[in-house]
mmCIF file of C-alpha atoms in Angstrom:
data_model
loop_
_atom_site.group_PDB
_atom_site.id
_atom_site.type_symbol
_atom_site.label_atom_id
_atom_site.label_comp_id
_atom_site.label_asym_id
_atom_site.label_seq_id
_atom_site.Cartn_x
_atom_site.Cartn_y
_atom_site.Cartn_z
ATOM 1 C CA UNK A 1068 -79.380 7.141 -24.508
ATOM 2 C CA UNK A 1069 -76.298 8.371 -22.315
ATOM 3 C CA UNK A 1070 -75.188 8.778 -24.714
ATOM 4 C CA UNK A 1071 -77.061 11.978 -25.772
ATOM 5 C CA UNK A 1072 -77.900 12.485 -22.270
ATOM 6 C CA UNK A 1073 -73.901 13.228 -22.132
ATOM 7 C CA UNK A 1074 -74.123 15.852 -25.111
ATOM 8 C CA UNK A 1075 -77.041 18.250 -23.496
ATOM 9 C CA UNK A 1076 -75.300 17.558 -20.176
ATOM 10 C CA UNK A 1077 -71.811 19.574 -22.385
ATOM 11 C CA UNK A 1078 -74.336 21.681 -23.823
ATOM 12 C CA UNK A 1079 -75.656 23.028 -20.629
ATOM 13 C CA UNK A 1080 -71.979 23.359 -19.005
ATOM 14 C CA UNK A 1081 -71.009 25.068 -21.273
ATOM 15 C CA UNK A 1082 -73.279 27.960 -20.973
ATOM 16 C CA UNK A 1083 -75.103 26.669 -23.726
ATOM 17 C CA UNK A 1084 -78.671 27.531 -22.124
ATOM 18 C CA UNK A 1085 -77.586 30.708 -22.301
ATOM 19 C CA UNK A 1086 -76.519 30.909 -26.017
ATOM 20 C CA UNK A 1087 -79.560 28.830 -26.659
ATOM 21 C CA UNK A 1088 -81.947 32.356 -24.867
ATOM 22 C CA UNK A 1089 -79.927 35.048 -26.456
ATOM 23 C CA UNK A 1090 -80.299 33.331 -29.981
ATOM 24 C CA UNK A 1091 -83.776 33.003 -29.661
ATOM 25 C CA UNK A 1092 -84.033 36.684 -28.236
ATOM 26 C CA UNK A 1093 -82.564 37.445 -31.103
ATOM 27 C CA UNK A 1094 -84.499 35.168 -34.025
ATOM 28 C CA UNK A 1095 -87.684 36.779 -32.408
ATOM 29 C CA UNK A 1096 -86.336 40.839 -32.133
ATOM 30 C CA UNK A 1097 -85.700 40.354 -36.016
ATOM 31 C CA UNK A 1098 -89.176 38.490 -36.636
ATOM 32 C CA UNK A 1099 -91.237 41.201 -34.725
ATOM 33 C CA UNK A 1100 -89.495 44.140 -36.450
ATOM 34 C CA UNK A 1101 -90.357 42.618 -39.754
ATOM 35 C CA UNK A 1102 -93.084 42.089 -39.142
ATOM 36 C CA UNK A 1103 -93.584 45.850 -37.361
ATOM 37 C CA UNK A 1104 -92.026 46.662 -40.235
ATOM 38 C CA UNK A 1105 -94.438 44.671 -43.268
ATOM 39 C CA UNK A 1106 -97.638 46.458 -41.147
ATOM 40 C CA UNK A 1107 -96.828 49.565 -40.842
ATOM 41 C CA UNK A 1108 -94.663 50.723 -43.382
ATOM 42 C CA UNK A 1109 -96.189 51.065 -46.888
ATOM 43 C CA UNK A 1110 -95.462 47.268 -49.045
ATOM 44 C CA UNK A 1111 -93.573 49.408 -51.977
ATOM 45 C CA UNK A 1112 -91.328 50.983 -49.143
ATOM 46 C CA UNK A 1113 -91.027 46.779 -46.921
ATOM 47 C CA UNK A 1114 -89.433 45.452 -50.342
ATOM 48 C CA UNK A 1115 -87.121 48.562 -51.178
ATOM 49 C CA UNK A 1116 -85.883 47.961 -47.652
ATOM 50 C CA UNK A 1117 -85.628 43.724 -48.310
ATOM 51 C CA UNK A 1118 -83.347 44.579 -51.084
ATOM 52 C CA UNK A 1119 -80.852 46.819 -49.354
ATOM 53 C CA UNK A 1120 -81.032 44.386 -46.860
ATOM 54 C CA UNK A 1121 -80.086 41.855 -48.570
ATOM 55 C CA UNK A 1122 -76.918 43.804 -49.959
ATOM 56 C CA UNK A 1123 -75.867 44.319 -45.965
ATOM 57 C CA UNK A 1124 -76.593 41.011 -45.411
ATOM 58 C CA UNK A 1125 -73.863 40.094 -48.055
ATOM 59 C CA UNK A 1126 -71.501 42.255 -46.775
ATOM 60 C CA UNK A 1127 -71.128 41.907 -43.025
ATOM 61 C CA UNK A 1128 -69.609 38.540 -42.817
ATOM 62 C CA UNK A 1129 -66.584 40.459 -44.987
ATOM 63 C CA UNK A 1130 -66.440 42.889 -41.307
ATOM 64 C CA UNK A 1131 -62.345 43.287 -40.608
ATOM 65 C CA UNK A 1132 -62.029 40.556 -43.838
ATOM 66 C CA UNK A 1133 -63.145 37.511 -41.658
ATOM 67 C CA UNK A 1134 -60.396 39.326 -38.531
ATOM 68 C CA UNK A 1135 -62.871 38.683 -36.510
ATOM 69 C CA UNK A 1136 -63.606 34.351 -37.245
ATOM 70 C CA UNK A 1137 -59.311 34.016 -37.332
ATOM 71 C CA UNK A 1138 -60.030 35.974 -33.255
ATOM 72 C CA UNK A 1139 -61.938 32.540 -33.082
ATOM 73 C CA UNK A 1140 -60.361 29.872 -34.564
ATOM 74 C CA UNK A 1141 -56.500 30.726 -33.022
ATOM 75 C CA UNK A 1142 -57.778 32.414 -30.201
ATOM 76 C CA UNK A 1143 -59.218 28.966 -28.980
ATOM 77 C CA UNK A 1144 -55.478 28.139 -29.316
ATOM 78 C CA UNK A 1145 -54.029 30.690 -27.758
ATOM 79 C CA UNK A 1146 -52.650 28.829 -23.993
ATOM 80 C CA UNK A 1147 -53.230 32.346 -21.568
ATOM 81 C CA UNK A 1148 -55.725 35.198 -20.796
ATOM 82 C CA UNK A 1149 -51.884 37.390 -21.823
ATOM 83 C CA UNK A 1150 -51.595 35.726 -25.062
ATOM 84 C CA UNK A 1151 -56.112 35.762 -25.852
ATOM 85 C CA UNK A 1152 -55.023 39.414 -25.434
ATOM 86 C CA UNK A 1153 -52.226 40.976 -27.644
ATOM 87 C CA UNK A 1154 -53.802 38.587 -30.551
ATOM 88 C CA UNK A 1155 -57.123 41.142 -28.960
ATOM 89 C CA UNK A 1156 -55.190 44.169 -29.691
ATOM 90 C CA UNK A 1157 -53.398 43.042 -32.855
ATOM 91 C CA UNK A 1158 -57.377 41.434 -35.257
ATOM 92 C CA UNK A 1159 -58.956 44.970 -33.162
ATOM 93 C CA UNK A 1160 -56.522 47.428 -34.917
ATOM 94 C CA UNK A 1161 -55.593 45.360 -38.300
ATOM 95 C CA UNK A 1162 -59.228 43.611 -38.706
ATOM 96 C CA UNK A 1163 -61.144 48.209 -38.070
ATOM 97 C CA UNK A 1164 -58.958 49.138 -40.821
ATOM 98 C CA UNK A 1165 -59.698 46.405 -43.237
ATOM 99 C CA UNK A 1166 -63.511 47.434 -42.518
ATOM 100 C CA UNK A 1167 -63.890 50.718 -44.556
ATOM 101 C CA UNK A 1168 -62.508 48.777 -47.414
ATOM 102 C CA UNK A 1169 -66.015 47.037 -47.239
ATOM 103 C CA UNK A 1170 -67.429 49.650 -45.187
ATOM 104 C CA UNK A 1171 -66.529 51.897 -48.778
ATOM 105 C CA UNK A 1172 -67.529 49.081 -51.189
ATOM 106 C CA UNK A 1173 -70.848 48.317 -49.688
ATOM 107 C CA UNK A 1174 -71.715 51.456 -50.629
ATOM 108 C CA UNK A 1175 -70.943 51.525 -53.813
ATOM 109 C CA UNK A 1176 -72.606 48.524 -55.142
ATOM 110 C CA UNK A 1177 -75.510 49.707 -53.063
ATOM 111 C CA UNK A 1178 -76.344 52.515 -55.377
ATOM 112 C CA UNK A 1179 -76.015 50.577 -58.550
ATOM 113 C CA UNK A 1180 -79.536 49.978 -56.889
ATOM 114 C CA UNK A 1181 -80.656 53.476 -57.355
ATOM 115 C CA UNK A 1182 -80.282 52.887 -61.312
ATOM 116 C CA UNK A 1183 -83.648 51.504 -60.799
ATOM 117 C CA UNK A 1184 -85.592 52.653 -57.874
ATOM 118 C CA UNK A 1185 -84.203 55.889 -57.224
ATOM 119 C CA UNK A 1186 -84.144 57.540 -54.165
ATOM 120 C CA UNK A 1187 -82.122 55.395 -52.479
ATOM 121 C CA UNK A 1188 -79.767 57.442 -49.953
ATOM 122 C CA UNK A 1189 -81.149 57.584 -47.125
ATOM 123 C CA UNK A 1190 -81.429 54.118 -46.207
ATOM 124 C CA UNK A 1191 -77.624 53.004 -47.623
ATOM 125 C CA UNK A 1192 -76.537 55.953 -45.590
ATOM 126 C CA UNK A 1193 -77.956 54.285 -42.314
ATOM 127 C CA UNK A 1194 -77.430 50.566 -43.871
ATOM 128 C CA UNK A 1195 -73.753 52.196 -43.698
ATOM 129 C CA UNK A 1196 -73.912 53.275 -40.076
ATOM 130 C CA UNK A 1197 -75.312 49.561 -40.242
ATOM 131 C CA UNK A 1198 -71.723 47.652 -40.648
ATOM 132 C CA UNK A 1199 -69.440 49.554 -39.563
ATOM 133 C CA UNK A 1200 -71.549 48.986 -36.167
ATOM 134 C CA UNK A 1201 -71.079 45.392 -37.017
ATOM 135 C CA UNK A 1202 -67.251 45.431 -37.087
ATOM 136 C CA UNK A 1203 -67.826 46.413 -33.284
ATOM 137 C CA UNK A 1204 -70.533 43.620 -32.446
ATOM 138 C CA UNK A 1205 -68.530 41.208 -33.824
ATOM 139 C CA UNK A 1206 -65.221 41.673 -32.239
ATOM 140 C CA UNK A 1207 -66.304 42.163 -29.363
ATOM 141 C CA UNK A 1208 -68.332 38.420 -29.812
ATOM 142 C CA UNK A 1209 -65.736 37.158 -30.536
ATOM 143 C CA UNK A 1210 -63.502 38.256 -27.192
ATOM 144 C CA UNK A 1211 -66.088 36.779 -25.292
ATOM 145 C CA UNK A 1212 -66.493 32.719 -27.487
ATOM 146 C CA UNK A 1213 -62.373 33.234 -27.340
ATOM 147 C CA UNK A 1214 -62.470 33.304 -23.561
ATOM 148 C CA UNK A 1215 -64.926 30.621 -22.714
ATOM 149 C CA UNK A 1216 -67.233 33.133 -22.150
ATOM 150 C CA UNK A 1217 -70.986 32.722 -22.974
ATOM 151 C CA UNK A 1218 -73.061 34.193 -20.695
ATOM 152 C CA UNK A 1219 -70.613 37.435 -21.369
ATOM 153 C CA UNK A 1220 -71.633 36.694 -25.158
ATOM 154 C CA UNK A 1221 -74.713 35.709 -25.311
ATOM 155 C CA UNK A 1222 -75.602 38.830 -23.363
ATOM 156 C CA UNK A 1223 -73.591 41.426 -25.760
ATOM 157 C CA UNK A 1224 -76.899 39.713 -28.087
ATOM 158 C CA UNK A 1225 -79.601 40.105 -25.613
ATOM 159 C CA UNK A 1226 -78.978 44.062 -24.879
ATOM 160 C CA UNK A 1227 -77.908 45.050 -28.818
ATOM 161 C CA UNK A 1228 -81.746 43.234 -30.056
ATOM 162 C CA UNK A 1229 -84.197 44.042 -27.312
ATOM 163 C CA UNK A 1230 -82.686 47.416 -27.852
ATOM 164 C CA UNK A 1231 -82.930 47.397 -30.883
ATOM 165 C CA UNK A 1232 -86.516 46.086 -30.881
ATOM 166 C CA UNK A 1233 -87.877 49.139 -28.472
ATOM 167 C CA UNK A 1234 -85.780 51.530 -30.803
ATOM 168 C CA UNK A 1235 -87.462 50.056 -34.134
ATOM 169 C CA UNK A 1236 -90.698 49.484 -32.284
ATOM 170 C CA UNK A 1237 -90.914 53.507 -31.349
ATOM 171 C CA UNK A 1238 -89.345 54.415 -34.301
ATOM 172 C CA UNK A 1239 -91.937 52.463 -36.400
ATOM 173 C CA UNK A 1240 -94.957 54.092 -34.422
ATOM 174 C CA UNK A 1241 -93.706 58.186 -35.025
ATOM 175 C CA UNK A 1242 -91.650 57.872 -38.072
ATOM 176 C CA UNK A 1243 -92.148 54.909 -39.794
ATOM 177 C CA UNK A 1244 -89.358 54.140 -42.295
ATOM 178 C CA UNK A 1245 -87.819 56.741 -41.130
ATOM 179 C CA UNK A 1246 -87.542 55.327 -37.675
ATOM 180 C CA UNK A 1247 -87.151 51.577 -39.230
ATOM 181 C CA UNK A 1248 -84.114 52.224 -40.773
ATOM 182 C CA UNK A 1249 -82.212 54.348 -37.938
ATOM 183 C CA UNK A 1250 -83.559 52.053 -35.124
ATOM 184 C CA UNK A 1251 -81.598 49.581 -38.160
ATOM 185 C CA UNK A 1252 -78.671 52.408 -37.937
ATOM 186 C CA UNK A 1253 -77.456 52.406 -34.074
ATOM 187 C CA UNK A 1254 -78.054 48.704 -33.380
ATOM 188 C CA UNK A 1255 -74.594 46.958 -33.487
ATOM 189 C CA UNK A 1256 -74.048 49.816 -31.824
ATOM 190 C CA UNK A 1257 -75.290 48.616 -28.137
ATOM 191 C CA UNK A 1258 -72.213 46.398 -28.327
ATOM 192 C CA UNK A 1259 -69.632 49.007 -27.265
ATOM 193 C CA UNK A 1260 -71.201 48.558 -23.321
ATOM 194 C CA UNK A 1261 -69.117 45.280 -23.072
ATOM 195 C CA UNK A 1262 -65.957 46.822 -24.872
ATOM 196 C CA UNK A 1263 -62.904 46.637 -22.724
ATOM 197 C CA UNK A 1264 -60.691 49.245 -23.357
ATOM 198 C CA UNK A 1265 -57.614 46.453 -22.896
ATOM 199 C CA UNK A 1266 -58.084 46.273 -26.639
ATOM 200 C CA UNK A 1267 -57.324 49.842 -27.117
ATOM 201 C CA UNK A 1268 -53.525 49.504 -26.817
ATOM 202 C CA UNK A 1269 -51.553 49.224 -29.282
ATOM 203 C CA UNK A 1270 -48.557 46.392 -28.562
ATOM 204 C CA UNK A 1271 -46.116 46.059 -30.596
ATOM 205 C CA UNK A 1272 -47.608 42.546 -31.598
ATOM 206 C CA UNK A 1273 -45.466 40.334 -31.140
ATOM 207 C CA UNK A 1274 -48.220 37.374 -31.150
ATOM 208 C CA UNK A 1275 -47.569 32.910 -31.145
ATOM 209 C CA UNK A 1276 -49.100 32.939 -34.411
ATOM 210 C CA UNK A 1277 -48.380 32.946 -38.404
ATOM 211 C CA UNK A 1278 -49.953 36.288 -39.277
ATOM 212 C CA UNK A 1279 -49.682 34.537 -42.542
ATOM 213 C CA UNK A 1280 -51.555 31.824 -41.591
ATOM 214 C CA UNK A 1281 -53.739 34.151 -39.568
ATOM 215 C CA UNK A 1282 -55.030 36.291 -42.521
ATOM 216 C CA UNK A 1283 -55.384 32.474 -44.771
ATOM 217 C CA UNK A 1284 -57.641 31.083 -43.257
ATOM 218 C CA UNK A 1285 -60.036 34.977 -42.285
ATOM 219 C CA UNK A 1286 -59.859 35.596 -45.270
ATOM 220 C CA UNK A 1287 -61.450 32.416 -46.246
ATOM 221 C CA UNK A 1288 -63.963 32.562 -43.747
ATOM 222 C CA UNK A 1289 -65.631 35.703 -44.820
ATOM 223 C CA UNK A 1290 -64.476 34.643 -48.399
ATOM 224 C CA UNK A 1291 -67.132 31.567 -47.123
ATOM 225 C CA UNK A 1292 -69.725 33.838 -44.976
ATOM 226 C CA UNK A 1293 -69.552 36.406 -48.024
ATOM 227 C CA UNK A 1294 -70.556 34.247 -50.737
ATOM 228 C CA UNK A 1295 -72.601 31.889 -48.448
ATOM 229 C CA UNK A 1296 -74.932 34.765 -48.081
ATOM 230 C CA UNK A 1297 -74.477 36.392 -51.221
ATOM 231 C CA UNK A 1298 -75.501 33.249 -51.712
ATOM 232 C CA UNK A 1299 -78.387 33.440 -48.714
ATOM 233 C CA UNK A 1300 -78.861 36.562 -51.196
ATOM 234 C CA UNK A 1301 -79.107 36.016 -54.588
ATOM 235 C CA UNK A 1302 -82.855 35.159 -54.579
ATOM 236 C CA UNK A 1303 -83.203 38.907 -53.544
ATOM 237 C CA UNK A 1304 -80.688 40.083 -55.921
ATOM 238 C CA UNK A 1305 -82.511 38.513 -58.312
ATOM 239 C CA UNK A 1306 -85.693 39.384 -57.427
ATOM 240 C CA UNK A 1307 -85.360 42.818 -57.943
ATOM 241 C CA UNK A 1308 -83.796 43.436 -61.037
ATOM 242 C CA UNK A 1309 -86.051 41.147 -62.740
ATOM 243 C CA UNK A 1310 -89.267 41.659 -61.140
ATOM 244 C CA UNK A 1311 -90.618 44.067 -58.444
ATOM 245 C CA UNK A 1312 -90.257 45.841 -55.782
ATOM 246 C CA UNK A 1313 -93.762 44.021 -54.705
ATOM 247 C CA UNK A 1314 -92.313 41.035 -55.598
ATOM 248 C CA UNK A 1315 -89.528 42.013 -52.732
ATOM 249 C CA UNK A 1316 -92.229 42.484 -49.817
ATOM 250 C CA UNK A 1317 -94.019 38.884 -50.953
ATOM 251 C CA UNK A 1318 -91.243 37.467 -50.842
ATOM 252 C CA UNK A 1319 -89.582 37.902 -48.441
ATOM 253 C CA UNK A 1320 -92.820 37.613 -46.401
ATOM 254 C CA UNK A 1321 -92.927 33.803 -46.757
ATOM 255 C CA UNK A 1322 -89.086 33.059 -46.165
ATOM 256 C CA UNK A 1323 -89.317 34.313 -42.503
ATOM 257 C CA UNK A 1324 -90.377 32.112 -40.351
ATOM 258 C CA UNK A 1325 -88.305 29.455 -42.521
ATOM 259 C CA UNK A 1326 -85.321 31.400 -42.445
ATOM 260 C CA UNK A 1327 -85.224 32.155 -38.223
ATOM 261 C CA UNK A 1328 -86.172 28.295 -37.938
ATOM 262 C CA UNK A 1329 -81.263 28.137 -38.690
ATOM 263 C CA UNK A 1330 -81.239 29.098 -35.128
ATOM 264 C CA UNK A 1331 -81.876 25.978 -33.951
ATOM 265 C CA UNK A 1332 -78.762 24.594 -35.572
ATOM 266 C CA UNK A 1333 -77.153 27.376 -34.728
ATOM 267 C CA UNK A 1334 -77.264 27.602 -30.930
ATOM 268 C CA UNK A 1335 -75.211 24.390 -31.728
ATOM 269 C CA UNK A 1336 -72.714 25.133 -32.877
ATOM 270 C CA UNK A 1337 -71.948 28.266 -31.786
ATOM 271 C CA UNK A 1338 -72.015 27.069 -28.196
ATOM 272 C CA UNK A 1339 -69.935 24.076 -29.110
ATOM 273 C CA UNK A 1340 -67.356 25.564 -31.279
ATOM 274 C CA UNK A 1341 -64.432 26.763 -29.822
ATOM 275 C CA UNK A 1342 -64.334 23.017 -28.643
ATOM 276 C CA UNK A 1343 -65.216 21.737 -32.140
ATOM 277 C CA UNK A 1344 -62.333 23.473 -33.238
ATOM 278 C CA UNK A 1345 -60.201 22.516 -30.544
ATOM 279 C CA UNK A 1346 -60.879 18.662 -30.942
ATOM 280 C CA UNK A 1347 -60.046 19.390 -34.782
ATOM 281 C CA UNK A 1348 -58.529 16.182 -35.411
ATOM 282 C CA UNK A 1349 -60.232 14.238 -32.155
ATOM 283 C CA UNK A 1350 -62.088 10.766 -34.848
ATOM 284 C CA UNK A 1351 -63.712 10.284 -32.280
ATOM 285 C CA UNK A 1352 -64.968 13.823 -30.311
ATOM 286 C CA UNK A 1353 -66.204 14.486 -34.059
ATOM 287 C CA UNK A 1354 -68.295 11.625 -34.599
ATOM 288 C CA UNK A 1355 -70.001 11.253 -31.003
ATOM 289 C CA UNK A 1356 -70.597 14.850 -31.498
ATOM 290 C CA UNK A 1357 -72.727 14.491 -35.492
ATOM 291 C CA UNK A 1358 -74.081 11.612 -34.594
ATOM 292 C CA UNK A 1359 -75.731 13.438 -31.643
ATOM 293 C CA UNK A 1360 -76.637 15.990 -33.343
ATOM 294 C CA UNK A 1361 -78.252 13.763 -35.191
ATOM 295 C CA UNK A 1362 -80.157 12.160 -33.107
ATOM 296 C CA UNK A 1363 -82.160 15.703 -32.347
ATOM 297 C CA UNK A 1364 -82.134 17.766 -35.810
ATOM 298 C CA UNK A 1365 -83.863 14.319 -38.155
ATOM 299 C CA UNK A 1366 -87.125 13.863 -35.479
ATOM 300 C CA UNK A 1367 -87.088 18.046 -35.098
ATOM 301 C CA UNK A 1368 -86.706 18.045 -39.209
ATOM 302 C CA UNK A 1369 -89.769 15.699 -40.029
ATOM 303 C CA UNK A 1370 -91.236 17.354 -36.997
ATOM 304 C CA UNK A 1371 -91.179 21.435 -38.069
ATOM 305 C CA UNK A 1372 -91.723 20.343 -42.136
ATOM 306 C CA UNK A 1373 -95.420 18.438 -40.679
ATOM 307 C CA UNK A 1374 -96.913 21.520 -38.443
ATOM 308 C CA UNK A 1375 -95.404 23.991 -41.552
ATOM 309 C CA UNK A 1376 -97.590 21.928 -43.923
ATOM 310 C CA UNK A 1377 -100.226 21.996 -41.945
ATOM 311 C CA UNK A 1378 -100.294 25.664 -41.410
ATOM 312 C CA UNK A 1379 -98.714 27.050 -45.381
ATOM 313 C CA UNK A 1380 -101.598 28.718 -46.592
ATOM 314 C CA UNK A 1381 -102.831 30.357 -43.413
ATOM 315 C CA UNK A 1382 -99.298 31.166 -41.627
ATOM 316 C CA UNK A 1383 -97.948 34.426 -44.008
ATOM 317 C CA UNK A 1384 -101.363 35.891 -43.922
ATOM 318 C CA UNK A 1385 -102.334 35.702 -40.574
ATOM 319 C CA UNK A 1386 -98.860 36.817 -38.855
ATOM 320 C CA UNK A 1387 -98.102 39.771 -42.683
ATOM 321 C CA UNK A 1388 -101.903 40.286 -43.437
ATOM 322 C CA UNK A 1389 -104.388 40.155 -46.042
ATOM 323 C CA UNK A 1390 -101.949 41.834 -48.121
ATOM 324 C CA UNK A 1391 -99.279 38.748 -47.932
ATOM 325 C CA UNK A 1392 -101.982 36.235 -48.405
ATOM 326 C CA UNK A 1393 -100.692 33.627 -51.959
ATOM 327 C CA UNK A 1394 -97.486 32.038 -49.941
ATOM 328 C CA UNK A 1395 -98.085 29.224 -49.210
ATOM 329 C CA UNK A 1396 -96.165 26.793 -51.953
ATOM 330 C CA UNK A 1397 -93.261 29.666 -51.500
ATOM 331 C CA UNK A 1398 -92.872 29.266 -48.507
ATOM 332 C CA UNK A 1399 -92.804 25.842 -47.600
ATOM 333 C CA UNK A 1400 -90.439 25.173 -50.788
ATOM 334 C CA UNK A 1401 -88.182 27.216 -48.741
ATOM 335 C CA UNK A 1402 -89.368 25.268 -45.984
ATOM 336 C CA UNK A 1403 -87.966 22.118 -47.179
ATOM 337 C CA UNK A 1404 -84.642 23.579 -47.792
ATOM 338 C CA UNK A 1405 -83.559 24.605 -44.997
ATOM 339 C CA UNK A 1406 -84.823 21.876 -43.200
ATOM 340 C CA UNK A 1407 -82.087 19.164 -45.582
ATOM 341 C CA UNK A 1408 -79.861 22.703 -44.715
ATOM 342 C CA UNK A 1409 -80.133 21.869 -41.007
ATOM 343 C CA UNK A 1410 -79.198 18.585 -41.871
ATOM 344 C CA UNK A 1411 -75.654 18.612 -43.754
ATOM 345 C CA UNK A 1412 -74.964 22.260 -44.726
ATOM 346 C CA UNK A 1413 -75.098 23.936 -41.066
ATOM 347 C CA UNK A 1414 -73.623 21.184 -40.257
ATOM 348 C CA UNK A 1415 -70.839 20.159 -42.697
ATOM 349 C CA UNK A 1416 -70.025 23.386 -43.102
ATOM 350 C CA UNK A 1417 -69.837 24.378 -39.147
ATOM 351 C CA UNK A 1418 -67.243 21.455 -38.594
ATOM 352 C CA UNK A 1419 -65.070 22.470 -41.668
ATOM 353 C CA UNK A 1420 -64.553 25.951 -40.488
ATOM 354 C CA UNK A 1421 -63.802 24.364 -36.726
ATOM 355 C CA UNK A 1422 -61.248 22.239 -37.899
ATOM 356 C CA UNK A 1423 -59.650 24.810 -40.895
ATOM 357 C CA UNK A 1424 -61.465 23.949 -43.823
ATOM 358 C CA UNK A 1425 -62.618 27.333 -44.819
ATOM 359 C CA UNK A 1426 -61.443 27.123 -47.839
ATOM 360 C CA UNK A 1427 -63.354 24.052 -48.511
ATOM 361 C CA UNK A 1428 -67.061 25.880 -47.888
ATOM 362 C CA UNK A 1429 -66.067 29.103 -50.366
ATOM 363 C CA UNK A 1430 -65.879 25.993 -53.461
ATOM 364 C CA UNK A 1431 -69.307 23.919 -52.156
ATOM 365 C CA UNK A 1432 -70.504 28.165 -51.763
ATOM 366 C CA UNK A 1433 -69.756 28.888 -55.600
ATOM 367 C CA UNK A 1434 -71.171 25.901 -55.874
ATOM 368 C CA UNK A 1435 -73.410 27.197 -55.162
ATOM 369 C CA UNK A 1436 -74.421 29.994 -56.737
ATOM 370 C CA UNK A 1437 -73.710 28.479 -60.270
ATOM 371 C CA UNK A 1438 -76.627 26.842 -59.599
ATOM 372 C CA UNK A 1439 -79.306 29.522 -57.958
ATOM 373 C CA UNK A 1440 -77.410 31.815 -60.539
ATOM 374 C CA UNK A 1441 -78.093 29.503 -63.693
ATOM 375 C CA UNK A 1442 -81.752 28.294 -62.577
ATOM 376 C CA UNK A 1443 -82.995 31.356 -61.153
ATOM 377 C CA UNK A 1444 -82.506 32.678 -64.639
ATOM 378 C CA UNK A 1445 -84.809 30.087 -66.529
ATOM 379 C CA UNK A 1446 -86.886 29.613 -63.413
ATOM 380 C CA UNK A 1447 -87.931 33.411 -62.076
ATOM 381 C CA UNK A 1448 -88.548 34.627 -65.269
ATOM 382 C CA UNK A 1449 -91.123 31.841 -65.675
ATOM 383 C CA UNK A 1450 -92.670 30.855 -62.497
ATOM 384 C CA UNK A 1451 -92.333 34.164 -60.717
ATOM 385 C CA UNK A 1452 -91.581 34.582 -56.587
ATOM 386 C CA UNK A 1453 -91.938 30.565 -56.944
ATOM 387 C CA UNK A 1454 -88.757 29.891 -59.549
ATOM 388 C CA UNK A 1455 -87.155 31.656 -57.015
ATOM 389 C CA UNK A 1456 -87.412 29.778 -53.798
ATOM 390 C CA UNK A 1457 -86.762 26.698 -55.568
ATOM 391 C CA UNK A 1458 -84.042 27.674 -57.706
ATOM 392 C CA UNK A 1459 -82.497 29.157 -53.308
ATOM 393 C CA UNK A 1460 -83.235 24.914 -52.890
ATOM 394 C CA UNK A 1461 -81.483 23.506 -55.208
ATOM 395 C CA UNK A 1462 -78.316 24.968 -53.724
ATOM 396 C CA UNK A 1463 -78.990 24.982 -50.733
ATOM 397 C CA UNK A 1464 -79.302 20.569 -51.499
ATOM 398 C CA UNK A 1465 -76.023 20.976 -54.076
ATOM 399 C CA UNK A 1466 -73.943 22.165 -51.216
ATOM 400 C CA UNK A 1467 -74.669 20.617 -48.439
ATOM 401 C CA UNK A 1468 -74.246 17.093 -50.874
ATOM 402 C CA UNK A 1469 -70.934 18.644 -51.306
ATOM 403 C CA UNK A 1470 -69.856 20.043 -47.754
ATOM 404 C CA UNK A 1471 -71.020 16.126 -46.271
ATOM 405 C CA UNK A 1472 -68.273 13.883 -49.053
ATOM 406 C CA UNK A 1473 -65.326 16.414 -48.214
ATOM 407 C CA UNK A 1474 -65.957 16.101 -44.526
ATOM 408 C CA UNK A 1475 -66.152 12.734 -44.663
ATOM 409 C CA UNK A 1476 -63.251 12.164 -45.827
ATOM 410 C CA UNK A 1477 -61.160 14.470 -43.837
ATOM 411 C CA UNK A 1478 -62.401 12.059 -41.342
ATOM 412 C CA UNK A 1479 -61.932 9.544 -43.102
ATOM 413 C CA UNK A 1480 -57.776 10.036 -43.408
ATOM 414 C CA UNK A 1481 -56.843 11.306 -39.285
#
């Protein structure tokens, strides 16, 4: 108990409550936006939004080809403010060039779906504006985190999500689908309020790090999250190809609540990432962190499963409306999968990134993608969206187990 109290004390001293509040507001804001969209936008249009959003979710981690992830990993290891600022200036300019290529790829892939679903151009264009703004949001958040300024990092998140929630609700009430899309496009650009002008200076990029090592880590990091988000979106993509927009809408509403529970472990990992990166060879600290993480999230996981099981047949229709009734089985399958993810992949995947082993996550994501693709092509035609949920659960379980095995091998050899 004393060790657990120490764990919580360190979390609070690191402004963990600010980060928790920011991420809670972020998840709650997006949940409210999705609930409002499901109620105020026709079901077919909501399904199309879910489809394009899934493509956006795939490309979002490729922001700057992982430049912001490299900044976070290498920036926390810099010893003084000047070195951190020089690295930030280098990363900002180089990453922005990379991000233009990501933007073009997003537009190209998204337009493939117009062959089946007709005119998606306005949806794709406004999500393209969103993905451009996402570069600035991720960079600004990483900049404050390498400076151990979790308080400002939290305010960036709060401003973006509360501002986006207000814009989306007003937009949907007056303009429906178009109002929602405009709000989503503007949201990440709110982060520019916190942008430091000195980052725009183009210095001679005399930085302390090995640039080749930096970009290897960054690209691996971006590919990891890219593949991971393909994993999280593959169910939508397969449903979009094999089923209908109504099925997309039904599946989207069934998984929104379980997916939002990922905030709980993410809060700890986001808050403690700089410290974990600094202690990447400290076996005692890593064991201490894992042990106390489990003291919190194993009981919490069982509580979530019990409550979810009791509410599975009523919660979807109660929140999203009667037109989405009958989704209880999909809801509980994804809930079980997300709790397992909380215990394995969320923990060991983030630890792998913190210790500089982002390539592990790349490999396990490829394994997960292979599993969900094979299972999805088999189960979705036979069982519809229940098959999609089972495919996702199988992929989550396999990647979590493999990542845990790799991490404990690393820990044993320190």
